[in-house]
Short mmCIF file of C-alpha atoms and ligand atoms in Angstrom, two decimals:
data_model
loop_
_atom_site.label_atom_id
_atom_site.label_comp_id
_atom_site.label_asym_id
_atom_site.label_seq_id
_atom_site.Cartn_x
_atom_site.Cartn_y
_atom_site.Cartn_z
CA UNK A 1 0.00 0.00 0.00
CA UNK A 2 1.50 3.79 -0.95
CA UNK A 3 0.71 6.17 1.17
CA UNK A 4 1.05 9.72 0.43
CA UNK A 5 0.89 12.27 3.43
CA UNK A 6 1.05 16.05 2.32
CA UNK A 7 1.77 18.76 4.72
CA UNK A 8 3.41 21.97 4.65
CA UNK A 9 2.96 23.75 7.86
CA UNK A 10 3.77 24.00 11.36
CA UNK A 11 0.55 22.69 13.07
CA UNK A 12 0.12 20.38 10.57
CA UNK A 13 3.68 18.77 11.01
CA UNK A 14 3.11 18.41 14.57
CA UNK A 15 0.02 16.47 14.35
CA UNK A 16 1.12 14.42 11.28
CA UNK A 17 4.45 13.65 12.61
CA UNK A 18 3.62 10.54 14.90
CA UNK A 19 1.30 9.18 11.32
CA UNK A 20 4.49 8.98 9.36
CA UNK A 21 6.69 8.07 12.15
CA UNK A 22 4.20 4.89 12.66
CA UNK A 23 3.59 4.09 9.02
CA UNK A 24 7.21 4.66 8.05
CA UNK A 25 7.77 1.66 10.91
CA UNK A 26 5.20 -0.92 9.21
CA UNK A 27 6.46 -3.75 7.15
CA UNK A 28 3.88 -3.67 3.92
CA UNK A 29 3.36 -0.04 3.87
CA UNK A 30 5.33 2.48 1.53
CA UNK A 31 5.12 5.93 3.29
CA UNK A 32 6.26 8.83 1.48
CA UNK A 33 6.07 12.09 2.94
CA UNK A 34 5.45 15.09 0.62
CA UNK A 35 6.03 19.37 1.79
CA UNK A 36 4.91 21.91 0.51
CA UNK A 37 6.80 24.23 2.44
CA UNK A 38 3.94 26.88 2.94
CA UNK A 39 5.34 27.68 5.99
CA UNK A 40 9.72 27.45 6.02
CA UNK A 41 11.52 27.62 9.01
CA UNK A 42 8.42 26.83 11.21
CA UNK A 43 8.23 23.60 9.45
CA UNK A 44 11.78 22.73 8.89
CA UNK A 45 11.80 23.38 13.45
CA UNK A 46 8.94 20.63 13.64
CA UNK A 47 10.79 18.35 10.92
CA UNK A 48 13.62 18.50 12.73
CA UNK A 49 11.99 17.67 16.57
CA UNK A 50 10.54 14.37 14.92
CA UNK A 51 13.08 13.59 12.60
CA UNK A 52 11.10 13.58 9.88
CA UNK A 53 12.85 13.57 6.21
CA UNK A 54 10.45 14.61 3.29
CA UNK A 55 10.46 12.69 -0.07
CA UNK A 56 9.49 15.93 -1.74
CA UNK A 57 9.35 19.50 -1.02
CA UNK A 58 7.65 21.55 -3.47
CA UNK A 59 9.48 24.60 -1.50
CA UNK A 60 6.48 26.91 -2.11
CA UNK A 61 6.57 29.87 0.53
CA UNK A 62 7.02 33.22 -0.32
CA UNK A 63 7.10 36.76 1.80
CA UNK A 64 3.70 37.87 2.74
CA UNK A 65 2.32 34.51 0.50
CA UNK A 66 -1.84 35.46 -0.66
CA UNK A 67 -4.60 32.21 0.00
CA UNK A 68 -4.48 31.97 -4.23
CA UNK A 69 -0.60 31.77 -4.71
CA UNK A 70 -0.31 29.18 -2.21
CA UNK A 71 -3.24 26.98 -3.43
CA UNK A 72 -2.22 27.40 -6.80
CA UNK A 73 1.24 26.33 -6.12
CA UNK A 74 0.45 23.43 -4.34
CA UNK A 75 -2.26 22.45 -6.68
CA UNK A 76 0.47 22.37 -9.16
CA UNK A 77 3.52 21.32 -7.35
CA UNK A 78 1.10 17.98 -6.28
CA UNK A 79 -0.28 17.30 -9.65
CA UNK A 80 2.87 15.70 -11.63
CA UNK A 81 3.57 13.74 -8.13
CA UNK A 82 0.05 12.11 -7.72
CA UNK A 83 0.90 11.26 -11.42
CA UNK A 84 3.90 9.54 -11.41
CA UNK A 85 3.99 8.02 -7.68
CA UNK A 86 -0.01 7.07 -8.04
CA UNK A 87 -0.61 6.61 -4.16
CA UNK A 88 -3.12 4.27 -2.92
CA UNK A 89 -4.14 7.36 -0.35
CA UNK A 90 -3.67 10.58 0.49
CA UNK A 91 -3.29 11.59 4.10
CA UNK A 92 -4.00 15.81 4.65
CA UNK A 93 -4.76 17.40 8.12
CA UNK A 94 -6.69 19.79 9.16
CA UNK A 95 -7.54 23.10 7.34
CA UNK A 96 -4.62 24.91 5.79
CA UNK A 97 -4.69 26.21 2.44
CA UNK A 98 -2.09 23.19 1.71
CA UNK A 99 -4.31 20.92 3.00
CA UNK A 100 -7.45 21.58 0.72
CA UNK A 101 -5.40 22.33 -2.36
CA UNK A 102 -3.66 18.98 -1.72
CA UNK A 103 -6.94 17.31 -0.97
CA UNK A 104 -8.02 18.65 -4.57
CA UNK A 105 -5.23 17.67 -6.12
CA UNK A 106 -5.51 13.62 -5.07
CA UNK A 107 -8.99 13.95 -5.98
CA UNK A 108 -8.96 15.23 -9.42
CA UNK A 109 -6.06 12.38 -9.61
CA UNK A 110 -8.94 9.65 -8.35
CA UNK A 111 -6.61 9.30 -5.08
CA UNK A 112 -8.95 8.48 -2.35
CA UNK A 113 -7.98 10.64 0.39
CA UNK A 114 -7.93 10.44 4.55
CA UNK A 115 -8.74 13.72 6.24
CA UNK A 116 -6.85 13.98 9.91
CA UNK A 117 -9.06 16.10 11.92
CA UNK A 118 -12.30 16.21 10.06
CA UNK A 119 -15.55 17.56 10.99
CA UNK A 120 -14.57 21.13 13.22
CA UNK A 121 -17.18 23.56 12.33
CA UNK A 122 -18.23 26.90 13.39
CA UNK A 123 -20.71 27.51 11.36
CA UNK A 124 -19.63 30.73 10.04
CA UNK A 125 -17.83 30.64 6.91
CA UNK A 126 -15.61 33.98 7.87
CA UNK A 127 -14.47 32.68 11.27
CA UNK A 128 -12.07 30.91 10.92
CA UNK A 129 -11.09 32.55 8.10
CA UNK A 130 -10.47 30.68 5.52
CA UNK A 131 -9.66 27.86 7.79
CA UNK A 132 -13.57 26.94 8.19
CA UNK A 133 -14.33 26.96 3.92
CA UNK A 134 -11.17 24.71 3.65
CA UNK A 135 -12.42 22.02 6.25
CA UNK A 136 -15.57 22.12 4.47
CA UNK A 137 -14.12 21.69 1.04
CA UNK A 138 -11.94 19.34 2.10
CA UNK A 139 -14.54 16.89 3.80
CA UNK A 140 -16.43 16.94 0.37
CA UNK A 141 -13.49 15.56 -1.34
CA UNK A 142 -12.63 12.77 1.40
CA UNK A 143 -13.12 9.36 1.43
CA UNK A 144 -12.16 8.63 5.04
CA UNK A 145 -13.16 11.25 7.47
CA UNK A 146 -10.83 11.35 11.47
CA UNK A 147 -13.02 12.77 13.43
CA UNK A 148 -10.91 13.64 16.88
CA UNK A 149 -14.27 13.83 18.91
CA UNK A 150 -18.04 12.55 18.70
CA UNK A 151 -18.60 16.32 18.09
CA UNK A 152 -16.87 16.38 15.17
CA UNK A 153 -18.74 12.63 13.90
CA UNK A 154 -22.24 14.50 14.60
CA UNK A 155 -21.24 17.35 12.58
CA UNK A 156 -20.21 15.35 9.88
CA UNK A 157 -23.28 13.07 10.11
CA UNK A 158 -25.61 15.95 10.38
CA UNK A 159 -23.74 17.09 7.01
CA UNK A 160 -24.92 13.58 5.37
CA UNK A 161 -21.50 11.72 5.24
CA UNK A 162 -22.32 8.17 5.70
CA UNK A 163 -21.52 6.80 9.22
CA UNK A 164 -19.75 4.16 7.95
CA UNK A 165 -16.89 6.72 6.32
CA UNK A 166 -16.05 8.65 9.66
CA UNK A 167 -13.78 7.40 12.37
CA UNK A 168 -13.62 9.05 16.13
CA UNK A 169 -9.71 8.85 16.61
CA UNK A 170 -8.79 11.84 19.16
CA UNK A 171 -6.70 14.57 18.09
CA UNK A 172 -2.80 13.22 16.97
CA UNK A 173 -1.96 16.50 18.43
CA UNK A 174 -2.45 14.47 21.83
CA UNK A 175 0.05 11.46 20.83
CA UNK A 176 2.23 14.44 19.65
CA UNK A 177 2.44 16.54 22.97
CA UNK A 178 2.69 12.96 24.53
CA UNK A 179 5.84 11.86 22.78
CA UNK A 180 7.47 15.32 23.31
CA UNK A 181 5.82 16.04 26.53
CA UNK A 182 7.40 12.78 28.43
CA UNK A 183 11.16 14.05 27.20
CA UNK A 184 10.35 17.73 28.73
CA UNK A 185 8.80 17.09 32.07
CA UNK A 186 11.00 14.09 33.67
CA UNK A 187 14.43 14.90 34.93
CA UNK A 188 17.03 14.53 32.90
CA UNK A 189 19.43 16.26 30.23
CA UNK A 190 16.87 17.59 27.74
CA UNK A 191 14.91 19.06 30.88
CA UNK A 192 17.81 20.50 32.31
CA UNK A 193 18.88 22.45 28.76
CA UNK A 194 16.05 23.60 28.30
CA UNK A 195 15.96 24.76 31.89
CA UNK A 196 19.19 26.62 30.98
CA UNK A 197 17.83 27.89 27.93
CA UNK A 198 14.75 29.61 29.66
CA UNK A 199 16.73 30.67 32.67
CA UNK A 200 15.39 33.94 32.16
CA UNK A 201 11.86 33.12 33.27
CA UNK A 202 11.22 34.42 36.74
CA UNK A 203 10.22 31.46 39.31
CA UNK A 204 8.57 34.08 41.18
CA UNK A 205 6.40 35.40 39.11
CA UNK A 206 3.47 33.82 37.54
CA UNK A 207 4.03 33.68 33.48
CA UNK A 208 1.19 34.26 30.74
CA UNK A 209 2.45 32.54 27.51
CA UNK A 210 1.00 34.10 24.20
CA UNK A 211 0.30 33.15 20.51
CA UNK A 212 -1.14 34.85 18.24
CA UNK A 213 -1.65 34.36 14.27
CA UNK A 214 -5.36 34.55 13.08
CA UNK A 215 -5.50 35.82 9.58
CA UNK A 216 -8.97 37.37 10.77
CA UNK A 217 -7.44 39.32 13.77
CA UNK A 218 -5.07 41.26 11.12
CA UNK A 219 -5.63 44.92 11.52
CA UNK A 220 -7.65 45.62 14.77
CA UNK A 221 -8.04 42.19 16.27
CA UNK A 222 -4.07 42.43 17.10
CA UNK A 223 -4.30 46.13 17.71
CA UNK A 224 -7.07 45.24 20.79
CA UNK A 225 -5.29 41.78 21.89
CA UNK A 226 -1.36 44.11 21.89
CA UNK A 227 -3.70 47.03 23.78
CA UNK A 228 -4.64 44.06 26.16
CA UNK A 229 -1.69 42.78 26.54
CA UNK A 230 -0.07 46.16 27.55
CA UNK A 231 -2.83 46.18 30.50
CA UNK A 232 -1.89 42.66 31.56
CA UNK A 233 1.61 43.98 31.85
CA UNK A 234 1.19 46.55 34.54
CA UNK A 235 -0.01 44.02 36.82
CA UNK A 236 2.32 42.62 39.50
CA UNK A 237 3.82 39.55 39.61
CA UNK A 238 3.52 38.95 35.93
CA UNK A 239 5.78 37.88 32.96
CA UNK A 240 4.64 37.46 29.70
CA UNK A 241 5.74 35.33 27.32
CA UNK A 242 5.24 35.89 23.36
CA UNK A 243 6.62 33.79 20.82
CA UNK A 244 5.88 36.01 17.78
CA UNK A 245 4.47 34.06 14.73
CA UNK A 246 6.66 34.65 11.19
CA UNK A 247 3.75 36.18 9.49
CA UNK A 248 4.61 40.15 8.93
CA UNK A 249 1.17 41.20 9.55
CA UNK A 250 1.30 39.48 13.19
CA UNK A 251 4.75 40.77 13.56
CA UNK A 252 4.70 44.33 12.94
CA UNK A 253 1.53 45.21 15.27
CA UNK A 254 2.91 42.99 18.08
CA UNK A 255 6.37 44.63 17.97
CA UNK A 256 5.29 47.89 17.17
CA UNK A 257 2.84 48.21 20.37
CA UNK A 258 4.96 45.45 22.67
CA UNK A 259 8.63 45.94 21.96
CA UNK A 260 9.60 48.29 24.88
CA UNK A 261 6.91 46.85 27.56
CA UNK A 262 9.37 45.41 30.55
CA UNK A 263 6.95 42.69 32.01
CA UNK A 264 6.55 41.05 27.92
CA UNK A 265 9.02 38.86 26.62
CA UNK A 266 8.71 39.05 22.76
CA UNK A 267 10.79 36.14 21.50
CA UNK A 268 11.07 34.00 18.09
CA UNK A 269 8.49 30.78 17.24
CA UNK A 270 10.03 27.98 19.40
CA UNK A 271 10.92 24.66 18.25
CA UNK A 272 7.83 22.40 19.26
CA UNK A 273 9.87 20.83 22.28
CA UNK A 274 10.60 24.33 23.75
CA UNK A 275 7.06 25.73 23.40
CA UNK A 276 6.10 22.32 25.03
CA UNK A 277 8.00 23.22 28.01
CA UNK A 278 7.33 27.06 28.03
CA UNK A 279 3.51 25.80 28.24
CA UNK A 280 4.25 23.35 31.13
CA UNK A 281 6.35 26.51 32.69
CA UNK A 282 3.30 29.02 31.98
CA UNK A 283 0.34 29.79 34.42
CA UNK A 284 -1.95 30.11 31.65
CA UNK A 285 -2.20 30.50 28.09
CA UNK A 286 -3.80 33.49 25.86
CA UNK A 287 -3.80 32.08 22.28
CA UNK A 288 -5.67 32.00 19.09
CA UNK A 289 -4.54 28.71 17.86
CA UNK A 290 -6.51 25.46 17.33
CA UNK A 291 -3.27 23.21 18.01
CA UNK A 292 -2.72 24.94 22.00
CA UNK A 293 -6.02 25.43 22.85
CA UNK A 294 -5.89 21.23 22.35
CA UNK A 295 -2.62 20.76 23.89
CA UNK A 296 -3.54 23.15 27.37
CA UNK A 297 -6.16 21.14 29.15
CA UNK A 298 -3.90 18.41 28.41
CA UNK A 299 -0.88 20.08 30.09
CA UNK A 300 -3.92 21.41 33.22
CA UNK A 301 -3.33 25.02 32.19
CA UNK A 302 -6.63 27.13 31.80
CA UNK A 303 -6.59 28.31 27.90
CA UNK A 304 -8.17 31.75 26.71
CA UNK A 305 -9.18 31.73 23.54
CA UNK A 306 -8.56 34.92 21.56
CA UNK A 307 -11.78 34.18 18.97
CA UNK A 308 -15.39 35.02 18.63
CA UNK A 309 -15.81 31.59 18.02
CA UNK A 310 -14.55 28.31 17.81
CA UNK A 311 -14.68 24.71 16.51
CA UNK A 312 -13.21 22.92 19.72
CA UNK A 313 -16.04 23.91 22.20
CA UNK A 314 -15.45 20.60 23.78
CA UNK A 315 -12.74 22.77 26.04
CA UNK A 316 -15.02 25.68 26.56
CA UNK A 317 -18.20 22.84 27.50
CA UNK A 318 -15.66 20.60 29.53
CA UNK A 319 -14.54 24.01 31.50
CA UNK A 320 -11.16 24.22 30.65
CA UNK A 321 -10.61 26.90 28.40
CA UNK A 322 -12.77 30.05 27.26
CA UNK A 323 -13.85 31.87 24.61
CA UNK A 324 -12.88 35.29 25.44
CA UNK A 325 -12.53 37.57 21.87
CA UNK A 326 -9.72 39.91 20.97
CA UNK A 327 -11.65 42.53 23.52
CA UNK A 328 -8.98 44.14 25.92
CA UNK A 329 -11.66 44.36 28.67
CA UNK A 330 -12.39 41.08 28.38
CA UNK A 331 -9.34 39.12 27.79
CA UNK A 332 -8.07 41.79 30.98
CA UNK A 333 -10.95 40.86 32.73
CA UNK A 334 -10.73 37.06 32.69
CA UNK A 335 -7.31 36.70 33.03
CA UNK A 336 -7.52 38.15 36.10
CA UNK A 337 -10.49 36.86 37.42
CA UNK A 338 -7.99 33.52 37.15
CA UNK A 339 -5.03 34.74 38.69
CA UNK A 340 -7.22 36.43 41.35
CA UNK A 341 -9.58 33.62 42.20
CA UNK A 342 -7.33 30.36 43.32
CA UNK A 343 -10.53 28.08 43.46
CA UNK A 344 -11.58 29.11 40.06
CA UNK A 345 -8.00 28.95 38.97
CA UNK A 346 -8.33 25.16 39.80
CA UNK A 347 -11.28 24.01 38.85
CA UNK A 348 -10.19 24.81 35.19
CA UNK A 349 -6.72 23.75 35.49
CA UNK A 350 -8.32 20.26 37.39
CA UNK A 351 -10.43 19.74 33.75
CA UNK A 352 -10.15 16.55 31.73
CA UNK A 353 -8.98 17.12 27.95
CA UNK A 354 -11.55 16.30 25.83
CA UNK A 355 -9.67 15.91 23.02
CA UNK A 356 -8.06 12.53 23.05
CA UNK A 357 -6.01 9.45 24.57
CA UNK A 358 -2.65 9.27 22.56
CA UNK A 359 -4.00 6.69 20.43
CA UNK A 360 -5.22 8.50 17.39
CA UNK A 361 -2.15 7.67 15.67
CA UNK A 362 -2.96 3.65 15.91
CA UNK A 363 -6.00 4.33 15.02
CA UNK A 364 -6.01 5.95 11.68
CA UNK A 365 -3.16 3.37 10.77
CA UNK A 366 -5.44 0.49 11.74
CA UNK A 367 -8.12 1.91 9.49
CA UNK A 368 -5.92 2.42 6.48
CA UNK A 369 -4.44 -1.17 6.97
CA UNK A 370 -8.18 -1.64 7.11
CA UNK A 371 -8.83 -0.48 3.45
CA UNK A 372 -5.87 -1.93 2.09
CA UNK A 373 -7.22 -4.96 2.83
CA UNK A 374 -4.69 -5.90 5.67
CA UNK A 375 -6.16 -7.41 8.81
CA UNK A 376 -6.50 -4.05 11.23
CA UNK A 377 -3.77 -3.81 13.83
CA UNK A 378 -4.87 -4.04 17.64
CA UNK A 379 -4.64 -0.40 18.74
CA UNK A 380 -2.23 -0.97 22.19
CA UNK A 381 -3.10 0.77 25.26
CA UNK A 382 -0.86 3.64 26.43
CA UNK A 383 1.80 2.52 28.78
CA UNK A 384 1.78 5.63 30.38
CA UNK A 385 -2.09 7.32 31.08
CA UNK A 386 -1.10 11.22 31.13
CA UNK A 387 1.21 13.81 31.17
CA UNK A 388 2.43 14.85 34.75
CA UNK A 389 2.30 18.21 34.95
CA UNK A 390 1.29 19.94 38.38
CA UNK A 391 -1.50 22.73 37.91
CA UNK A 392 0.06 25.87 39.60
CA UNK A 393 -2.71 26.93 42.49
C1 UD1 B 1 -1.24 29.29 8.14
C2 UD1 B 1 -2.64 28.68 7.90
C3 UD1 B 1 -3.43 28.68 9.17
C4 UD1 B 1 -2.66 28.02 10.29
C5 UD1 B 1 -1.32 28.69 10.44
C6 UD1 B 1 -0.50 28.01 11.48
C7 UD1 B 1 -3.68 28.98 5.72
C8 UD1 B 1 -4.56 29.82 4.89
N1 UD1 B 1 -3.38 29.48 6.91
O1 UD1 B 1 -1.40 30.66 8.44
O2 UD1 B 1 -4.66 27.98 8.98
O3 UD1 B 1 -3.41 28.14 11.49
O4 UD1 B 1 -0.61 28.62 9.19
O5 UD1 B 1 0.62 28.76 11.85
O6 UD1 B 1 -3.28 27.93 5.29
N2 UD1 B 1 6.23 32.94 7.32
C9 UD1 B 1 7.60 32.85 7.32
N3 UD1 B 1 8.18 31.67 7.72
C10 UD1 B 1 7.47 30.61 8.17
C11 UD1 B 1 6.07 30.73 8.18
C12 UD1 B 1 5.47 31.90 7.76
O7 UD1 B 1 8.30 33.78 6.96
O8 UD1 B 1 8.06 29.59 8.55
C13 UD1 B 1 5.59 34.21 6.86
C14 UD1 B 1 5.71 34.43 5.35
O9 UD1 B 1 5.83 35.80 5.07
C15 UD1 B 1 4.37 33.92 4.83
C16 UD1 B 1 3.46 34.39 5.94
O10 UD1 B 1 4.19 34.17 7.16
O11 UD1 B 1 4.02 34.43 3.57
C17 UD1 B 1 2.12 33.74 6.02
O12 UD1 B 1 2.18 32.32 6.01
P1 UD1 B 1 0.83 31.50 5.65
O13 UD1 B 1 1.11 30.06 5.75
O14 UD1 B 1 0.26 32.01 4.39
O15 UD1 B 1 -0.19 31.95 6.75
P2 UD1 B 1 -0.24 31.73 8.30
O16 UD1 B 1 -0.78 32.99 8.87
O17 UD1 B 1 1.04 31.20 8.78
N1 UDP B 2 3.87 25.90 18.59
C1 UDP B 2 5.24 25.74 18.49
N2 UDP B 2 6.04 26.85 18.66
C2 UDP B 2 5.54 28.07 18.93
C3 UDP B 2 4.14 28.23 18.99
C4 UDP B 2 3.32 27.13 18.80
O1 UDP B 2 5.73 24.63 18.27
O2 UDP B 2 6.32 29.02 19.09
C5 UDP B 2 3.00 24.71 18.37
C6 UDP B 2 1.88 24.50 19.36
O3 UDP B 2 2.32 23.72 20.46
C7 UDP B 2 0.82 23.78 18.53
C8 UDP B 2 1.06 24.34 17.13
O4 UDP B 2 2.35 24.92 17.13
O5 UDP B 2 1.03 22.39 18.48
C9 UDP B 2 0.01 25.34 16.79
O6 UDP B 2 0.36 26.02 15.63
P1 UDP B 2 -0.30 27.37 15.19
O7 UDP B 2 -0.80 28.08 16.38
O8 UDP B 2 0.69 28.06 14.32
O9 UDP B 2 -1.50 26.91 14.24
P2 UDP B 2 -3.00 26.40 14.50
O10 UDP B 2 -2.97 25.27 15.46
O11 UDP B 2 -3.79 27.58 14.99
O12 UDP B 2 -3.45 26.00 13.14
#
């Protein structure tokens, strides 16, 4: 069985990293991995942490890259591959513009293709924008459908795709943070550089940790969440932590209204162990992004979502994160409510993470093996059940 898996971004490499590094590891199975490269150096980091080695890298990214040029790049970058390699399936994740135009490009190919992460919806077409068109589109063109949560299966179902094509696998982003999150967290030499390496983070204070990237928060949505994050800073016992995404129009508000603030740390994107550990390190977590506000309630640190809406309510209904806009007052207002109230504090850092066991990764294999005709591998327990990471009072 060929297997094609396409990916070109950060998130995306994260949560198809432990997929390749199991089928890579299964007699039967040809695995190639193809990049796009939409994203450089913040994929070429997460290549790197998993020590994964594309086939192909279609090398795509340019400065300040428009939703057409990358599409139509990847569209034909993929075209001549599906061609002459003429997988059996196509693995994408998620919702990236390299995900749908890769999608498209195995289907007008006759490639059945296996979408990671299917079935998040908002609802509203412009938010996430264009991340909520692309999981739509993509779904349409799917053959196999991982849902990471029943959510996700209903929405899919109430959409009319047949029961029998969806699968409810948990998010890969879990096995992910699992693999990386065991290496960061017990004592030992890669704890202890990266201890060195973050020496700079005061023990004594309690630390906010902040991403930031939405392309629909360009313009005023950074201006309020900067304006908000200059508040934040006047408070005592507070460091902020800001790993600024590559994208210029994220950088240039962020460092324009942040750069001189004392209490806010504005510092590259981290290689995926070092955010790991900055998030095990942080007291909570103001972010934007689907990938942390997964990881968080996995790590027991209360998440803030920087949205108007979201398609992983399952935090927000399980009580571990909220949904809390780019409005200065509120973000302001619920962060503190947090760090001011220690029984509130706990009760959403005490959550369960709804969104999976650290078995996706089996899973999905199993089910490809599945269609190949190969009887389906047993999907193992977990040795270990969770990460150990104490909740800060
Ligand atoms: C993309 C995805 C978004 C995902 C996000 C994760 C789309 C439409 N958007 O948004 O869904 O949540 O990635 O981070 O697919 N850049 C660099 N180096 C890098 C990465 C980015 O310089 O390693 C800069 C470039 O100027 C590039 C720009 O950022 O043109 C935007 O990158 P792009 O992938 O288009 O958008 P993101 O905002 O990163
Ligand atoms: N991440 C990282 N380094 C950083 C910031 C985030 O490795 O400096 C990881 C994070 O742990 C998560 C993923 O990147 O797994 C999320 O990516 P991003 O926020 O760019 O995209 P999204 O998940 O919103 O699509």
């Amino acid at each position: 069985m060929r297997i094609l898996s396409v990916f070109g971004t950060r998130p995306e490499a994260i949560k198809m990293a432990p997929i390749v590094m199991a089928l890579r590891a299964l007699p039967g199975v040809e695995s190639r991995v193809c990049v796009t490269g939409q994203h450089r150096r913040m994929l070429d980091d997460t290549l790197a942490i998993f020590g994964v080695k594309p086939d192909d890298d279609l090398d795509i990214m340019t400065g300040d890259q428009t939703l057409a040029e990358i599409s139509a790049r990847v569209l034909s970058g993929l075209d001549p591959i599906m061609r002459s390699y003429r997988p059996d399936f196509v693995l994408v994740q998620g919702d990236t513009a390299t995900s749908t135009a890769a999608a498209l490009a195995a289907f007008f190919n006759k490639v059945p293709v296996g979408h990671v992460e299917a079935g998040l919806r908002t609802g509203d077409l412009m938010s996430p924008w264009p991340e909520e068109a692309n999981r739509r589109l993509t779904a349409v063109v799917s053959n196999r459908h991982y849902a990471p949560t029943d959510k996700a299966r209903r929405a899919l179902l109430a959409e009319g795709y047949p029961a029998s094509s969806i699968l409810v696998t948990g998010n890969t982003v879990i096995d992910a943070l699992l693999h990386v999150a065991d290496e960061v967290t017990a004592p030992g030499p890669v704890r202890d550089r990266l201890g060195a390496r973050f020496d700079w983070l005061d023990a004594g204070k309690r630390m906010i940790l902040v991403t930031g990237h939405r392309r629909e928060s360009f313009g005023d949505g950074f201006i309020r969440i900067c304006t908000a994050l200059r508040e934040l800073a006047k408070r005592d016992g507070v460091q902020i932590v800001y790993p600024v995404h590559l994208n210029p129009n994220v950088r240039q508000p962020v460092f324009d209204y942040l750069a001189n603030v004392p209490a806010i740390s504005l510092i590259e994107p981290q290689d995926y162990r070092s955010f790991v550990y900055l998030m095990t390190r942080a007291s909570l977590i103001l972010t934007d992004s689907g990938g942390v506000q997964e990881e968080a309630p996995a790590l027991g640190k209360p998440v803030l979502v920087m949205r108007d809406t979201s398609e992983r309510m399952e935090a927000v209904e399980a009580g571990v994160a909220r949904l809390v806009s780019t409005d200065p007052a509120r973000i302001v207002g619920h962060v503190s409510d947090l760090l001011d109230d220690p029984r509130r504090y706990a009760a959403m850092a005490g959550g369960a993470n709804p969104f999976g066991d650290g078995r996706a990764t089996a899973r999905i294999v199993a089910d490809l093996l599945e269609r190949a005709g190969v009887a389906p591998l047993h999907v193992p327990a977990r040795p270990k059940p969770a990460i150990a990471v104490a909740a800060e009072a």
